[in-house]
Amino acid sequence: MHCKNILLIFFILLLSSFLLSSEFNTINTNKAYLRAGPGQWYPIKWVLKIPGLPVKVLEENGGYKMVELYDGTQGWVASNLTSNKQNLLVIKDAFIFNKKDYPIVKVKKYVVLNNLGCFNKKGNNYCEVKIEKFKGKIDIYKVWGQK
C-alpha cells in the first residue's frame, strides 16, 4: 500500500510538471526584468519591454516564474508581472487571412497578436488572431506562444 501511494504521488507530480511546462503566460507591463534566479537579489539578465509578450512558464518558485522566450532565452520574472492572457508573437513576416483565405493585413516579425485559438482543420494549421481592427487567421508556424 505504501509503495502504491508513493508511486501515485510521483505520477501526480510528473503530470503536473508536464502540464505546467506547456503553459504560456503574457508579460503584462511595459518593463519586466528577466533575472538569473527567483528573487530581486539575483542579477538582471534582460529587460523585457514588449507589453503582451508571450512567455513559456517552466517552473514557479516563491513569487517568481522561470520562463522561456521565443528564442530559447530563459530566466526568472516576478509572477505579478505576468497574466494568463494568451498572446502570440510573430516570428516570421506573415499575412493574416480572412475566412475566404484572402490576405487582409501583413504583420512583421516581433508583432504581438491576440490569440483567439489555434486549430488543425483538414491539415491546415492556423491560429485565429486579432490585431487592432483586423481579425483573421495566421499560419501556426509563423507565430510562437500557442500551447
XYZ file of N, CA, C and O in Angstrom:
588
model
N 0.816 -1.195 0.000
C 0.000 0.000 0.000
C 0.867 1.268 0.000
O 0.603 2.206 -0.719
N 1.909 1.261 0.819
C 2.807 2.411 0.921
C 3.491 2.673 -0.426
O 3.640 3.816 -0.847
N 3.865 1.629 -1.085
C 4.522 1.743 -2.400
C 3.568 2.337 -3.437
O 3.968 3.152 -4.261
N 2.290 1.941 -3.370
C 1.290 2.480 -4.299
C 1.118 3.982 -4.105
O 1.005 4.740 -5.068
N 1.083 4.414 -2.837
C 0.919 5.845 -2.542
C 2.098 6.650 -3.073
O 1.919 7.728 -3.628
N 3.290 6.152 -2.874
C 4.490 6.846 -3.374
C 4.456 6.913 -4.891
O 4.745 7.957 -5.484
N 4.093 5.828 -5.513
C 4.001 5.791 -6.971
C 2.931 6.753 -7.481
O 3.145 7.477 -8.455
N 1.794 6.806 -6.809
C 0.718 7.720 -7.186
C 1.171 9.174 -7.056
O 0.943 9.990 -7.953
N 1.823 9.508 -5.967
C 2.328 10.874 -5.767
C 3.345 11.222 -6.850
O 3.336 12.322 -7.402
N 4.222 10.296 -7.176
C 5.221 10.516 -8.220
C 4.547 10.841 -9.556
O 4.923 11.792 -10.233
N 3.535 10.078 -9.932
C 2.848 10.318 -11.204
C 2.076 11.634 -11.199
O 2.025 12.341 -12.207
N 1.490 11.997 -10.073
C 0.787 13.283 -9.981
C 1.773 14.430 -10.150
O 1.519 15.384 -10.887
N 2.911 14.355 -9.479
C 3.932 15.394 -9.620
C 4.467 15.456 -11.041
O 4.677 16.544 -11.597
N 4.689 14.311 -11.639
C 5.182 14.261 -13.009
C 4.171 14.868 -13.978
O 4.519 15.669 -14.842
N 2.901 14.526 -13.804
C 1.853 15.052 -14.664
C 1.700 16.561 -14.493
O 1.605 17.299 -15.472
N 1.705 17.053 -13.252
C 1.564 18.492 -13.031
C 2.762 19.237 -13.588
O 2.626 20.330 -14.122
N 3.942 18.658 -13.496
C 5.138 19.280 -14.067
C 5.017 19.361 -15.584
O 5.355 20.373 -16.200
N 4.505 18.301 -16.200
C 4.321 18.290 -17.654
C 3.300 19.338 -18.082
O 3.508 20.075 -19.029
N 2.185 19.425 -17.361
C 1.143 20.392 -17.710
C 1.634 21.820 -17.541
O 1.361 22.689 -18.352
N 2.388 22.086 -16.489
C 2.907 23.427 -16.265
C 3.903 23.815 -17.339
O 3.958 24.956 -17.767
N 4.682 22.860 -17.825
C 5.716 23.171 -18.798
C 5.132 23.635 -20.134
O 5.826 24.241 -20.926
N 3.866 23.368 -20.381
C 3.276 23.803 -21.647
C 2.392 25.037 -21.462
O 1.678 25.419 -22.358
N 2.455 25.656 -20.285
C 1.633 26.822 -20.012
C 2.313 28.085 -20.531
O 3.499 28.316 -20.300
N 1.553 28.893 -21.238
C 2.061 30.172 -21.702
C 1.378 31.284 -20.932
O 0.182 31.226 -20.666
N 2.145 32.257 -20.552
C 1.643 33.468 -19.918
C 2.054 34.643 -20.786
O 2.749 34.474 -21.799
N 1.648 35.830 -20.369
C 1.946 37.052 -21.101
C 2.527 38.071 -20.138
O 2.061 38.185 -19.001
N 3.542 38.801 -20.572
C 4.078 39.901 -19.774
C 3.030 41.015 -19.779
O 2.591 41.443 -20.849
N 2.620 41.482 -18.606
C 1.515 42.437 -18.540
C 1.941 43.860 -18.168
O 1.159 44.624 -17.630
N 3.190 44.211 -18.466
C 3.708 45.529 -18.117
C 4.629 46.028 -19.227
O 5.022 45.260 -20.106
N 4.975 47.307 -19.175
C 5.862 47.892 -20.192
C 7.325 47.543 -19.963
O 8.150 47.688 -20.865
N 7.667 47.112 -18.736
C 9.056 46.760 -18.437
C 9.086 45.673 -17.377
O 8.518 45.832 -16.297
N 9.722 44.562 -17.701
C 9.872 43.456 -16.753
C 11.317 42.984 -16.779
O 11.938 42.913 -17.846
N 11.853 42.681 -15.600
C 13.234 42.212 -15.504
C 13.268 40.692 -15.568
O 12.583 40.010 -14.815
N 14.082 40.172 -16.467
C 14.343 38.732 -16.558
C 15.623 38.493 -15.767
O 16.691 38.972 -16.153
N 15.511 37.793 -14.655
C 16.629 37.645 -13.717
C 17.271 36.256 -13.799
O 16.683 35.314 -14.314
N 18.462 36.166 -13.215
C 19.215 34.912 -13.196
C 18.644 33.907 -12.196
O 18.934 32.714 -12.285
N 17.818 34.368 -11.253
C 17.237 33.483 -10.250
C 15.939 34.062 -9.714
O 15.572 35.190 -10.038
N 15.256 33.294 -8.853
C 13.935 33.697 -8.362
C 13.991 34.653 -7.159
O 13.726 34.273 -6.029
N 14.370 35.900 -7.401
C 14.405 36.896 -6.339
C 15.024 38.194 -6.820
O 15.796 38.206 -7.789
N 14.712 39.292 -6.122
C 15.227 40.600 -6.508
C 16.737 40.702 -6.370
O 17.348 41.546 -7.009
N 17.337 39.891 -5.546
C 18.776 39.947 -5.312
C 19.575 39.290 -6.438
O 20.778 39.453 -6.505
N 18.906 38.574 -7.335
C 19.599 37.978 -8.480
C 19.819 39.036 -9.555
O 18.991 39.929 -9.750
N 20.920 38.935 -10.281
C 21.196 39.943 -11.315
C 20.193 39.897 -12.467
O 19.637 38.843 -12.786
N 19.987 41.049 -13.075
C 19.103 41.173 -14.229
C 19.865 40.731 -15.472
O 20.945 41.236 -15.758
N 19.284 39.767 -16.196
C 19.885 39.288 -17.447
C 19.394 40.101 -18.634
O 20.156 40.430 -19.530
N 18.094 40.389 -18.649
C 17.455 41.111 -19.745
C 16.348 41.994 -19.205
O 15.760 41.684 -18.176
N 16.042 43.058 -19.940
C 14.887 43.889 -19.630
C 13.886 43.676 -20.767
O 14.210 43.935 -21.934
N 12.707 43.175 -20.434
C 11.671 42.912 -21.432
C 10.801 44.151 -21.556
O 10.208 44.591 -20.575
N 10.732 44.715 -22.755
C 9.992 45.964 -22.967
C 8.897 45.813 -24.016
O 8.564 46.765 -24.695
N 8.358 44.616 -24.154
C 7.276 44.373 -25.116
C 6.037 43.944 -24.334
O 5.918 42.780 -23.941
N 5.120 44.897 -24.073
C 3.898 44.507 -23.363
C 3.122 43.455 -24.151
O 3.012 43.551 -25.367
N 2.630 42.441 -23.453
C 1.881 41.378 -24.119
C 2.748 40.253 -24.643
O 2.239 39.295 -25.229
N 4.064 40.331 -24.442
C 4.981 39.299 -24.928
C 4.639 37.946 -24.318
O 4.566 37.814 -23.094
N 4.416 36.910 -25.151
C 4.159 35.579 -24.588
C 5.454 34.960 -24.055
O 6.523 35.138 -24.648
N 5.343 34.263 -22.931
C 6.470 33.546 -22.336
C 5.991 32.156 -21.938
O 4.852 31.976 -21.526
N 6.863 31.188 -22.086
C 6.540 29.814 -21.696
C 6.993 29.609 -20.259
O 8.161 29.814 -19.933
N 6.073 29.222 -19.381
C 6.384 29.014 -17.966
C 6.965 27.613 -17.787
O 6.332 26.616 -18.144
N 8.172 27.559 -17.209
C 8.844 26.281 -16.994
C 8.767 25.824 -15.531
O 8.782 24.627 -15.256
N 8.719 26.817 -14.620
C 8.753 26.489 -13.193
C 8.251 27.695 -12.403
O 8.326 28.824 -12.886
N 7.756 27.461 -11.187
C 7.355 28.544 -10.289
C 8.056 28.356 -8.954
O 8.235 27.236 -8.496
N 8.479 29.501 -8.350
C 9.193 29.418 -7.083
C 9.084 30.747 -6.341
O 9.653 31.742 -6.780
N 8.348 30.772 -5.254
C 8.309 31.925 -4.367
C 7.963 33.256 -5.011
O 8.671 34.227 -4.807
N 6.912 33.313 -5.792
C 6.506 34.572 -6.398
C 7.237 34.901 -7.697
O 7.095 35.994 -8.232
N 7.998 33.965 -8.187
C 8.703 34.135 -9.462
C 8.412 32.950 -10.372
O 8.141 31.846 -9.903
N 8.469 33.202 -11.671
C 8.292 32.145 -12.667
C 9.545 32.069 -13.533
O 10.038 33.092 -14.000
N 10.029 30.840 -13.711
C 11.108 30.636 -14.675
C 10.433 30.523 -16.031
O 9.554 29.679 -16.227
N 10.837 31.393 -16.953
C 10.188 31.439 -18.252
C 11.210 31.287 -19.368
O 12.402 31.478 -19.177
N 10.668 30.918 -20.512
C 11.492 30.818 -21.721
C 10.893 31.754 -22.765
O 9.677 31.792 -22.948
N 11.760 32.501 -23.441
C 11.326 33.384 -24.515
C 11.349 32.630 -25.836
O 11.880 31.511 -25.921
N 10.813 33.229 -26.875
C 10.703 32.593 -28.189
C 12.049 32.117 -28.735
O 12.112 31.158 -29.488
N 13.152 32.766 -28.347
C 14.475 32.410 -28.882
C 15.227 31.422 -28.000
O 16.381 31.110 -28.251
N 14.557 30.919 -26.950
C 15.180 29.945 -26.055
C 15.811 30.554 -24.814
O 16.239 29.831 -23.924
N 15.899 31.875 -24.740
C 16.433 32.550 -23.555
C 15.558 32.212 -22.351
O 14.334 32.249 -22.447
N 16.211 31.877 -21.228
C 15.476 31.533 -20.016
C 15.890 32.442 -18.869
O 17.031 32.907 -18.816
N 14.958 32.690 -17.966
C 15.240 33.489 -16.790
C 14.010 33.543 -15.906
O 12.984 32.928 -16.207
N 14.130 34.300 -14.822
C 13.061 34.393 -13.831
C 12.423 35.771 -13.877
O 13.122 36.783 -13.949
N 11.102 35.799 -13.828
C 10.347 37.053 -13.826
C 9.345 36.997 -12.673
O 8.830 35.920 -12.350
N 9.108 38.156 -12.044
C 8.147 38.214 -10.945
C 6.766 37.793 -11.453
O 6.314 38.249 -12.505
N 6.093 36.926 -10.714
C 4.787 36.390 -11.123
C 3.738 37.478 -11.327
O 2.892 37.360 -12.204
N 3.821 38.556 -10.531
C 2.818 39.610 -10.656
C 2.980 40.430 -11.940
O 2.134 41.261 -12.245
N 4.024 40.188 -12.702
C 4.232 40.875 -13.977
C 3.754 40.038 -15.161
O 4.012 40.366 -16.313
N 3.068 38.927 -14.849
C 2.548 38.063 -15.905
C 1.045 37.898 -15.749
O 0.493 38.124 -14.674
N 0.399 37.509 -16.840
C -1.036 37.209 -16.789
C -1.302 35.953 -17.607
O -0.444 35.512 -18.371
N -2.502 35.417 -17.477
C -2.884 34.211 -18.221
C -3.384 34.520 -19.623
O -3.787 33.614 -20.346
N -3.390 35.780 -20.010
C -3.846 36.158 -21.353
C -2.991 35.427 -22.396
O -1.786 35.291 -22.238
N -3.638 34.960 -23.438
C -2.944 34.192 -24.473
C -2.653 35.065 -25.694
O -3.543 35.369 -26.470
N -1.417 35.474 -25.818
C -0.961 36.230 -26.983
C -0.008 35.384 -27.795
O 0.509 34.369 -27.329
N 0.245 35.822 -29.006
C 1.201 35.164 -29.889
C 2.227 36.196 -30.355
O 1.906 37.373 -30.517
N 3.436 35.747 -30.614
C 4.480 36.595 -31.169
C 4.763 36.126 -32.584
O 5.025 34.935 -32.806
N 4.717 37.043 -33.535
C 5.041 36.706 -34.932
C 6.541 36.489 -35.015
O 7.321 37.370 -34.636
N 6.981 35.309 -35.491
C 8.403 35.007 -35.581
C 8.923 35.040 -37.018
O 10.120 34.957 -37.251
N 8.007 35.157 -37.981
C 8.343 35.336 -39.398
C 7.282 36.250 -39.990
O 6.103 36.107 -39.675
N 7.696 37.188 -40.840
C 6.711 38.039 -41.501
C 5.605 37.165 -42.078
O 5.872 36.101 -42.635
N 4.363 37.610 -41.938
C 3.230 36.773 -42.352
C 2.033 37.642 -42.713
O 2.020 38.842 -42.457
N 1.035 37.000 -43.284
C -0.233 37.655 -43.577
C -1.303 37.094 -42.651
O -1.274 35.920 -42.288
N -2.257 37.937 -42.326
C -3.475 37.486 -41.672
C -4.517 37.369 -42.782
O -4.672 38.286 -43.594
N -5.204 36.221 -42.832
C -6.174 35.936 -43.886
C -7.590 35.990 -43.332
O -7.828 35.643 -42.179
N -8.533 36.364 -44.189
C -9.940 36.352 -43.787
C -10.508 34.944 -43.990
O -9.772 34.013 -44.363
N -11.804 34.775 -43.795
C -12.439 33.457 -43.903
C -12.373 32.871 -45.310
O -12.442 31.667 -45.493
N -12.239 33.729 -46.316
C -12.157 33.259 -47.703
C -10.710 33.075 -48.157
O -10.438 32.935 -49.342
N -9.800 33.095 -47.195
C -8.367 32.913 -47.443
C -7.727 34.032 -48.271
O -6.743 33.811 -48.951
N -8.283 35.226 -48.196
C -7.670 36.392 -48.821
C -6.845 37.131 -47.771
O -7.324 37.343 -46.646
N -5.613 37.535 -48.121
C -4.807 38.286 -47.144
C -5.445 39.651 -46.859
O -5.861 40.348 -47.778
N -5.539 39.994 -45.575
C -6.140 41.282 -45.219
C -5.132 42.253 -44.606
O -5.333 43.454 -44.663
N -4.056 41.718 -44.030
C -3.019 42.593 -43.470
C -1.719 41.799 -43.335
O -1.732 40.612 -43.047
N -0.605 42.484 -43.598
C 0.709 41.869 -43.407
C 1.218 42.263 -42.024
O 1.110 43.423 -41.625
N 1.750 41.287 -41.299
C 2.320 41.557 -39.981
C 3.803 41.208 -40.001
O 4.202 40.192 -40.560
N 4.577 42.071 -39.411
C 6.028 41.908 -39.381
C 6.463 41.067 -38.183
O 5.736 40.933 -37.192
N 7.662 40.544 -38.293
C 8.283 39.785 -37.222
C 8.295 40.619 -35.936
O 8.509 41.823 -35.984
N 8.057 39.963 -34.817
C 8.062 40.529 -33.463
C 6.819 41.340 -33.111
O 6.789 42.024 -32.106
N 5.766 41.249 -33.912
C 4.493 41.887 -33.554
C 3.725 40.937 -32.643
O 3.716 39.723 -32.854
N 3.085 41.487 -31.613
C 2.282 40.692 -30.681
C 0.829 40.714 -31.136
O 0.283 41.778 -31.440
N 0.215 39.526 -31.204
C -1.177 39.374 -31.632
C -2.008 38.775 -30.505
O -1.505 37.962 -29.722
N -3.285 39.118 -30.451
C -4.213 38.456 -29.528
C -4.571 37.095 -30.093
O -5.024 36.996 -31.228
N -4.374 36.050 -29.313
C -4.669 34.688 -29.739
C -6.107 34.340 -29.382
O -6.491 34.346 -28.226
N -6.907 34.032 -30.396
C -8.297 33.640 -30.179
C -8.475 32.128 -30.225
O -9.568 31.623 -30.017
N -7.392 31.401 -30.533
C -7.437 29.940 -30.576
C -6.685 29.381 -31.760
O -6.729 29.950 -32.844
N -5.987 28.272 -31.561
C -5.234 27.626 -32.643
C -5.890 26.292 -32.981
O -6.385 25.592 -32.096
N -5.894 25.965 -34.277
C -6.640 24.805 -34.763
C -5.865 24.055 -35.835
O -4.995 24.597 -36.490
N -6.254 22.799 -36.019
C -5.764 21.986 -37.114
C -6.995 21.404 -37.790
O -7.563 20.425 -37.328
N -7.423 22.039 -38.883
C -8.606 21.571 -39.611
C -8.220 21.210 -41.032
O -7.663 22.025 -41.758
N -8.522 19.984 -41.401
C -8.253 19.493 -42.760
C -6.795 19.714 -43.161
O -6.495 20.108 -44.268
N -5.885 19.483 -42.208
C -4.465 19.612 -42.498
C -3.940 21.037 -42.485
O -2.762 21.262 -42.663
N -4.825 22.014 -42.280
C -4.394 23.414 -42.200
C -4.197 23.789 -40.738
O -5.122 23.741 -39.952
N -2.979 24.156 -40.405
C -2.671 24.571 -39.040
C -2.669 26.093 -38.993
O -1.853 26.729 -39.656
N -3.567 26.658 -38.202
C -3.640 28.110 -38.128
C -4.130 28.549 -36.749
O -4.655 27.759 -35.972
N -3.928 29.829 -36.481
C -4.434 30.437 -35.258
C -5.357 31.580 -35.638
O -5.053 32.351 -36.552
N -6.474 31.659 -34.946
C -7.365 32.810 -35.086
C -6.758 33.926 -34.243
O -6.449 33.719 -33.067
N -6.579 35.103 -34.858
C -5.912 36.198 -34.170
C -6.655 37.515 -34.384
O -7.487 37.638 -35.284
N -6.273 38.473 -33.547
C -6.816 39.818 -33.681
C -5.702 40.812 -33.400
O -4.924 40.630 -32.467
N -5.627 41.837 -34.233
C -4.715 42.946 -34.000
C -5.437 44.216 -34.417
O -5.890 44.324 -35.557
N -5.594 45.102 -33.470
C -6.362 46.335 -33.666
C -7.723 45.995 -34.257
O -8.460 45.236 -33.668
N -8.046 46.498 -35.453
C -9.377 46.244 -36.030
C -9.406 45.022 -36.946
O -10.445 44.687 -37.498
N -8.276 44.336 -37.109
C -8.201 43.189 -38.012
C -8.336 41.880 -37.243
O -7.691 41.678 -36.224
N -9.176 40.992 -37.776
C -9.396 39.679 -37.180
C -9.349 38.658 -38.308
O -9.960 38.855 -39.358
N -8.597 37.583 -38.114
C -8.480 36.558 -39.141
C -7.630 35.410 -38.661
O -7.505 35.167 -37.464
N -7.015 34.714 -39.617
C -6.190 33.560 -39.250
C -4.788 33.726 -39.802
O -4.570 34.396 -40.807
N -3.841 33.089 -39.081
C -2.432 33.172 -39.451
C -1.827 31.774 -39.364
O -2.270 30.947 -38.552
N -0.854 31.503 -40.202
C -0.158 30.209 -40.216
C 0.467 29.959 -38.843
O 1.215 30.780 -38.326
N 0.165 28.813 -38.257
C 0.633 28.472 -36.907
C 2.161 28.415 -36.830
O 2.748 28.619 -35.768
N 2.825 28.159 -37.943
C 4.280 28.029 -37.948
C 4.981 29.386 -38.033
O 6.205 29.447 -38.002
N 4.223 30.461 -38.116
C 4.808 31.798 -38.183
C 4.622 32.568 -36.876
O 4.949 33.741 -36.793
N 4.067 31.895 -35.867
C 3.862 32.530 -34.562
C 4.385 31.625 -33.455
O 4.555 30.420 -33.645
N 4.633 32.229 -32.292
C 5.098 31.493 -31.128
C 4.239 31.889 -29.937
O 3.881 33.058 -29.777
N 3.910 30.915 -29.106
C 3.148 31.190 -27.890
C 1.899 30.340 -27.761
O 1.173 30.469 -26.785
N 1.653 29.463 -28.707
C 0.473 28.618 -28.618
C 0.813 27.337 -27.886
O 1.943 26.897 -27.902
N -0.186 26.787 -27.224
C 0.007 25.536 -26.472
C 0.165 24.378 -27.410
O -0.348 24.341 -28.473
